[in-house]
Amino acid sequence: MVQQDFSEMINGVWRIKWWKFRYVLVAALLVNVFLINHFFFEQSLSDLNPFGSASTDENVVSSPPDSSPSSSSKDTPSKEPPSNGIVVAPPKSSSSFNLNDYDFNGEYVGWPLERVCKETKWTDGLAYVCDNNSGGIGNIRNFILTCIRYAIDAGATGIVMPRIQRRSEEDLANIFTTGFQPFSYFFDEAHFRKAMGDNCPQITIFDKYEAIPGGSRIRKIEDFYPKDLGDLDGCDGRGFRGKFDKWLSTTNRTPSDAAPVTIRFKWATFFEWPIYRDGPEFAATFGDILRINPDIEKIAAGVLREMSKFTGNEPQANKLNTPYLGVHLRTESDALGFWPDFNVQSEGYLKEAEGRQLKHAYLACGNATDGHRFAEKAKEKMGLQVTSKLDLLQGDELKTLTDLSWDQQALVDFLVLTKSTHFTGCSFSSFTMNIAFKRHLMTGGINSRPWKSPGDDFTTLVGRFDSWYGDWMFMYECMWP
Ligand SMILES: *[C@@H]1O[C@H](CO)[C@@H](O)[C@H](O)[C@H]1NC(C)=O
Ligand SMILES: *[C@@H]1O[C@H](CO)[C@@H](O)[C@H](O)[C@H]1NC(C)=O
């Protein structure tokens, strides 16, 4: 059944008239250029970059410390001043996301969300239920964010606290075990409530579905899929609000406090909201409402300290000085047949290690056999020392890790990889791409423009090939960092 849903989804992507969509993209780009320029003139940029920038913040590693001067830094566009003569000079901030400390988040910036919420016309009695999400962190983040973004667009005055479906540990492709886990299974709940409450107070967060007022008067809409409302033009939600309101009113379901309506999303409603439609500031910050559970961050910080030792550097309390290549080898049994195989991926990753003269690598791979294969190949071919979370941790720390589920353990990898000197992974993986996008924020902070394949100063993805259509599930356009 999962297979069937999946092929349905892929077919759905096929059916989209993507050639038409190209022009929409060009238009979106032009709007972006306008927005960015507009932004330059309207605002004092120096106040607005909370992430720091590779170009000016010396605390940010923009190229590996021990790499030759000919490495990536000279061909990075972000290092050139913009041609209009205005030099982007963000402040140095210890709370910026960077590669030199144990902070996985940086400062939360909520005003772009506040602005979007202030611009919205709200509908009493309408609640969105964003709970049937499953799979790994890349997909789950996007499911929840897409659902909440649609909820805001629809003017929903309520959402139900998102939950997460537990994956089967025996069969990794079975992501519907109906074992619903709370939000905190992956995420920082206190942060989510605060970020939403402070910046979008028009939305009430209900702890569970039953907490929505209205009881039997609630009209439940299940398996809702925004694109079913008509041609929303591929990966583009323009016109959604109008179509949505009209659909409710023509079916006599206009919500009100007396006659509430709940909308529950069909599984796999993700990678379909073009994030730059909301401008770069919103695109760069919205995803930060979802942060990883602090207990899991603590384990990742422990892994980083051991990683430091592994590279021969004594760990320091607040400073991370650990040159390593982050590798995500995606060959688990649920990988799809047309993704790059072990050989293509491993060759690509080793090329990065070589080019950047890195001697150590942190490997994330849910497939132990292939993990060992990669480590051996790396050592044999170029003396690259490869390790992983299970090799690095010991004693109680190791037990805390192994007590977690497979997907939760992957969150530790997710965090450790975000801090690598250079990161490389398989471009079909939403897990990989999410890390790439997060790291890309360091190129321009809140003004970052879209990440471009195959990579930037911080990341190189492997495995683009001919049958890549419309770009795999529109991840490029529709993934919030
Ligand atoms: C979640 O989505 C899957 C796939 O569409 C579906 O089979 C399942 O019934 C849904 N679960 C719930 C609780 O709605
Ligand atoms: C590991 O990867 C190989 C292919 O590279 C695959 O045949 C095997 O099923 C995978 N095993 C697991 C446990 O994912």
PDB file of N, CA and C in Angstrom, residues 40 45 77-78 80-88:
ATOM      1  N   PHE A  40      17.143  45.707  -0.139  1.00  0.00           N
ATOM      2  CA  PHE A  40      18.393  46.446   0.041  1.00  0.00           C
ATOM      3  C   PHE A  40      18.121  47.925   0.299  1.00  0.00           C
ATOM      4  N   LEU A  45      20.575  46.748   6.167  1.00  0.00           N
ATOM      5  CA  LEU A  45      20.872  45.323   6.139  1.00  0.00           C
ATOM      6  C   LEU A  45      21.639  44.844   7.358  1.00  0.00           C
ATOM      7  N   PRO A  77      30.228  33.278  -5.384  1.00  0.00           N
ATOM      8  CA  PRO A  77      29.608  34.548  -5.696  1.00  0.00           C
ATOM      9  C   PRO A  77      29.277  35.370  -4.442  1.00  0.00           C
ATOM     10  N   SER A  78      28.969  34.686  -3.327  1.00  0.00           N
ATOM     11  CA  SER A  78      28.551  35.424  -2.148  1.00  0.00           C
ATOM     12  C   SER A  78      29.659  36.312  -1.600  1.00  0.00           C
ATOM     13  N   GLU A  80      31.507  38.270  -3.455  1.00  0.00           N
ATOM     14  CA  GLU A  80      31.607  39.493  -4.243  1.00  0.00           C
ATOM     15  C   GLU A  80      30.590  40.511  -3.719  1.00  0.00           C
ATOM     16  N   PRO A  81      30.984  41.784  -3.645  1.00  0.00           N
ATOM     17  CA  PRO A  81      29.961  42.758  -3.280  1.00  0.00           C
ATOM     18  C   PRO A  81      28.913  42.842  -4.386  1.00  0.00           C
ATOM     19  N   PRO A  82      27.644  43.059  -4.017  1.00  0.00           N
ATOM     20  CA  PRO A  82      26.624  43.173  -5.049  1.00  0.00           C
ATOM     21  C   PRO A  82      26.960  44.317  -6.009  1.00  0.00           C
ATOM     22  N   SER A  83      26.547  44.171  -7.269  1.00  0.00           N
ATOM     23  CA  SER A  83      26.956  45.126  -8.280  1.00  0.00           C
ATOM     24  C   SER A  83      26.364  46.512  -8.068  1.00  0.00           C
ATOM     25  N   ASN A  84      25.331  46.616  -7.236  1.00  0.00           N
ATOM     26  CA  ASN A  84      24.779  47.947  -6.987  1.00  0.00           C
ATOM     27  C   ASN A  84      25.632  48.743  -5.990  1.00  0.00           C
ATOM     28  N   GLY A  85      26.765  48.139  -5.584  1.00  0.00           N
ATOM     29  CA  GLY A  85      27.699  48.874  -4.743  1.00  0.00           C
ATOM     30  C   GLY A  85      27.412  48.782  -3.260  1.00  0.00           C
ATOM     31  N   ILE A  86      26.305  48.195  -2.891  1.00  0.00           N
ATOM     32  CA  ILE A  86      26.010  48.057  -1.468  1.00  0.00           C
ATOM     33  C   ILE A  86      26.647  46.780  -0.955  1.00  0.00           C
ATOM     34  N   VAL A  87      27.484  46.905   0.031  1.00  0.00           N
ATOM     35  CA  VAL A  87      28.179  45.742   0.551  1.00  0.00           C
ATOM     36  C   VAL A  87      27.396  45.172   1.731  1.00  0.00           C
ATOM     37  N   VAL A  88      27.103  43.909   1.622  1.00  0.00           N
ATOM     38  CA  VAL A  88      26.382  43.269   2.713  1.00  0.00           C
ATOM     39  C   VAL A  88      27.358  43.021   3.857  1.00  0.00           C
TER      40      VAL A  88
END
